[in-house]
Amino acid sequence: MKIIDSHQHFWQINRGDYTWLTPELSAIYQDFLPTDLSPQLEQAGVCKTVLVQAAASVAETDFMLSLADQHDFIQGVVGWVDMQSEDAVKQIERLSQHAKFKGIRPMLQDIADVDWILQDQLAPVFDALLKHKLRFDALVLPKHLANIKTLIERYPTLPMVIDHAAKPDIANNEIARWQQSMTEIANFKHVYCKLSGLVTEAGDSPSAAKLQPYVNALVNLFGAERLIWGSDWPVVQLANTSYQEWLTMAKSLLVKLTPEQQQQIFADNAEKFYQL
């Protein structure tokens, strides 16, 4: 089976723009670069990846694009721009000149104001994304989903994907409200969802059994046509889970699907959504 990783990160701590990355996160408080991931991709049979921002800086986006220039397996880059800045539209225009630049991801989960994304002043940025045929990765928590629904209604042709299934509180078995909110998102048939980041929401002992109800819900809501597998490497290591272990678990969680459906989730949908 062909496998594409729709969601992985690299970082170099001495760059200084990863404000969230502290020594307390000991499992991932070190540099992670293409030479660290490449052998794991080979072992796992992953042919290409989408590299996603981990810092709120345009400089990091340029850094990621430079890595993509050097490593063929990086087929797409989802970056960051300061959506409130006067030059945000110009930055998007500049970045869009790079063939591997696929879209932006504001770090909404870290912004205190849940209504931030609905500000009128951000409209030119969304218009620029549409103009340059770019995508929007929604890094959100369940509390943001009502506003994401409003955003989808406001920009009905903007390609959007919900990162990490909006990070349900799996550790505390909270599923009902999350599922209801995700149902409203899934009703928009152009919106995708990433099957990623779940093990890090599952508490001290993440297991397939603990994740299965959430994965079943996602399959029922989005179908195999709109789910996209991603590793969330190296953040996945916070759950004491390796790249290969999460991939193996994800395959087991989807084992009841047909081979064709599994192929959609593990490769085809990433290619389609990000135009890899």
XYZ file of C-alpha atoms in Angstrom:
276
model
C 0.000 0.000 0.000
C 1.212 3.458 -0.901
C 1.587 5.706 2.155
C 1.879 9.496 2.348
C 2.395 11.304 5.640
C 0.169 14.390 5.556
C 1.469 15.886 8.795
C 5.002 15.975 10.171
C 7.294 18.600 11.662
C 10.954 19.546 11.792
C 12.581 21.975 14.166
C 15.944 23.348 15.175
C 15.677 24.627 18.723
C 18.417 27.250 18.476
C 16.324 29.068 15.851
C 14.437 30.443 18.862
C 10.943 30.690 17.408
C 9.341 27.608 18.992
C 7.872 29.369 22.020
C 5.782 26.352 23.056
C 8.719 23.927 22.988
C 10.220 23.839 26.484
C 12.637 21.471 28.277
C 9.665 20.057 30.202
C 8.661 18.349 26.947
C 11.748 16.189 27.254
C 10.678 13.569 24.695
C 10.777 16.146 21.899
C 13.051 18.897 23.242
C 15.803 18.353 20.690
C 16.414 19.052 17.023
C 14.407 16.972 14.565
C 15.546 17.245 10.961
C 15.172 15.313 7.679
C 18.104 13.041 8.468
C 16.233 11.902 11.602
C 13.011 11.125 9.766
C 14.280 9.731 6.477
C 15.257 6.252 7.767
C 11.917 5.951 9.569
C 10.046 6.781 6.365
C 12.014 4.121 4.543
C 11.274 1.550 7.238
C 7.568 2.445 7.241
C 7.254 2.526 3.458
C 6.226 6.187 3.354
C 7.007 7.763 -0.025
C 6.334 11.466 0.612
C 5.323 13.891 3.343
C 3.683 17.230 4.029
C 5.797 19.371 6.357
C 3.698 21.523 8.703
C 4.651 24.663 10.616
C 5.507 24.447 14.310
C 6.414 28.097 14.947
C 4.506 31.352 14.613
C 7.036 32.915 12.256
C 7.407 33.430 8.524
C 11.112 32.710 9.006
C 10.262 29.133 9.967
C 8.152 28.792 6.819
C 11.131 29.883 4.724
C 13.277 27.394 6.672
C 10.807 24.600 5.853
C 10.748 25.531 2.173
C 14.545 25.409 2.099
C 14.382 21.898 3.570
C 11.819 20.958 0.916
C 14.255 22.167 -1.754
C 16.908 19.841 -0.362
C 14.774 16.730 0.252
C 12.489 15.298 -2.409
C 10.330 13.367 0.052
C 8.954 16.699 1.354
C 6.291 17.298 -1.286
C 4.297 19.987 0.476
C 4.771 22.700 3.092
C 2.010 24.211 5.235
C 3.384 27.443 6.637
C 2.458 30.418 8.769
C 1.930 34.120 8.185
C 0.937 36.844 10.619
C -2.637 37.160 9.403
C -3.036 40.505 11.190
C 0.015 42.153 9.657
C -0.203 44.700 6.861
C 2.028 42.590 4.630
C 0.213 39.268 5.172
C -1.193 39.240 1.642
C 2.219 40.058 0.167
C 3.780 37.262 2.201
C 1.226 34.794 0.860
C 1.878 35.998 -2.676
C 5.626 35.572 -2.171
C 5.357 32.139 -0.571
C 2.906 30.917 -3.197
C 5.627 31.285 -5.827
C 7.214 28.165 -4.342
C 5.712 25.043 -5.926
C 5.723 23.134 -2.630
C 3.939 25.833 -0.598
C 0.441 24.479 -0.029
C -1.232 26.711 2.542
C -1.169 28.201 6.026
C -1.903 27.117 9.565
C -2.483 29.769 12.236
C -1.939 28.313 15.705
C -5.540 28.828 16.780
C -5.301 26.403 19.704
C -2.818 28.786 21.357
C -4.872 31.977 20.869
C -6.969 32.839 23.928
C -9.778 34.493 21.961
C -11.830 31.728 20.318
C -13.410 34.372 18.047
C -10.024 35.556 16.735
C -10.338 33.770 13.394
C -13.621 35.543 12.576
C -12.183 39.085 12.644
C -13.120 41.139 9.589
C -9.520 42.308 9.203
C -8.480 38.765 8.250
C -10.722 38.724 5.161
C -7.964 39.840 2.728
C -5.838 36.891 3.844
C -8.594 34.402 3.085
C -9.160 36.113 -0.261
C -5.436 35.686 -0.982
C -5.586 31.983 -0.110
C -8.445 31.549 -2.562
C -6.704 33.594 -5.251
C -3.548 31.482 -5.068
C -5.406 28.160 -4.713
C -3.992 27.503 -1.254
C -5.400 25.563 1.689
C -6.224 26.208 5.321
C -5.158 23.808 8.074
C -7.338 24.318 11.153
C -5.303 23.645 14.305
C -8.214 23.732 16.712
C -9.775 22.267 19.828
C -13.431 21.207 20.127
C -14.302 24.652 21.553
C -13.303 26.266 18.232
C -15.505 24.144 15.985
C -18.577 26.399 16.085
C -16.486 29.275 14.739
C -14.810 27.003 12.189
C -18.304 26.174 10.932
C -18.954 29.904 10.524
C -15.640 30.266 8.692
C -16.535 27.444 6.299
C -19.879 29.111 5.578
C -18.089 32.407 4.968
C -15.578 30.878 2.530
C -17.401 27.878 1.034
C -14.785 27.208 -1.660
C -11.708 27.368 0.594
C -10.083 23.920 0.898
C -9.903 23.201 4.625
C -8.710 20.323 6.778
C -9.278 19.860 10.513
C -5.930 18.927 12.056
C -5.813 16.068 14.573
C -9.609 15.662 14.435
C -9.835 18.814 16.608
C -8.063 17.045 19.487
C -10.912 15.308 21.315
C -10.385 14.652 25.019
C -9.826 10.926 24.614
C -8.101 10.621 27.990
C -11.388 11.466 29.723
C -13.579 9.583 27.237
C -15.367 12.768 26.179
C -16.927 11.909 22.858
C -20.569 13.047 22.600
C -20.135 16.831 22.317
C -17.038 16.463 20.141
C -18.896 14.095 17.837
C -21.846 16.482 17.549
C -19.569 19.412 16.675
C -17.626 17.322 14.155
C -20.902 16.176 12.587
C -21.702 19.788 11.740
C -18.245 20.232 10.186
C -18.449 16.979 8.218
C -21.726 18.109 6.647
C -19.628 20.425 4.459
C -18.500 17.937 1.842
C -15.335 19.795 0.805
C -13.848 19.779 4.318
C -11.326 17.069 5.206
C -10.074 15.765 8.556
C -6.647 14.482 9.556
C -6.367 11.146 11.278
C -3.410 12.287 13.340
C -2.493 13.474 16.811
C -4.947 11.172 18.563
C -2.488 9.165 20.640
C -1.253 12.339 22.330
C -4.805 13.075 23.489
C -5.349 9.604 24.944
C -3.629 9.945 28.318
C -0.873 7.861 29.847
C -1.739 4.593 28.142
C -2.863 5.211 24.567
C -4.243 2.060 23.000
C -6.114 1.097 19.868
C -9.106 0.170 22.030
C -9.206 3.674 23.527
C -8.965 5.326 20.104
C -11.335 3.020 18.217
C -14.643 4.805 19.079
C -13.192 8.125 17.903
C -11.832 6.650 14.688
C -15.144 4.899 14.037
C -16.923 8.232 14.478
C -14.554 9.932 12.031
C -15.003 7.205 9.429
C -18.785 7.461 9.788
C -18.720 11.253 9.516
C -16.102 11.937 6.844
C -15.980 8.592 5.072
C -12.791 7.135 3.658
C -12.975 9.878 1.014
C -12.143 12.745 3.396
C -9.893 11.298 6.103
C -6.151 11.866 5.734
C -3.579 9.935 7.753
C -0.683 11.839 9.311
C 2.033 10.911 11.797
C 2.329 14.184 13.730
C 5.968 13.151 14.167
C 7.849 13.982 16.351
C 5.019 15.238 18.613
C 3.682 11.661 18.627
C 6.653 10.777 20.832
C 4.990 12.672 23.705
C 2.669 9.649 23.867
C 5.680 7.342 24.135
C 4.776 6.152 20.647
C 7.163 5.817 17.721
C 6.476 6.678 14.087
C 6.100 3.016 13.172
C 3.952 2.235 16.219
C 1.395 4.924 15.359
C 1.312 3.844 11.714
C 0.756 0.220 12.750
C -1.968 1.273 15.197
C -3.685 3.419 12.574
C -3.729 0.497 10.155
C -5.272 -1.721 12.836
C -7.926 0.908 13.590
C -8.973 0.894 9.921
C -8.639 -2.831 9.286
C -12.373 -3.287 8.625
C -12.264 -0.924 5.654
C -11.655 -2.205 2.143
C -8.114 -2.003 0.703
C -9.357 0.764 -1.589
C -10.702 2.773 1.345
C -7.482 2.310 3.290
C -5.529 3.506 0.251
C -7.642 6.666 0.176
C -6.894 7.473 3.820
C -3.198 6.601 3.727
C -2.289 8.268 0.427
C -4.880 9.273 -2.146
C -6.653 11.902 -0.054
C -3.398 13.647 0.876
C -2.454 13.819 -2.804
C -5.876 15.126 -3.723
C -6.227 17.693 -0.942
C -2.692 19.106 -1.125
C -2.265 18.498 -4.872
C 1.046 16.724 -4.319
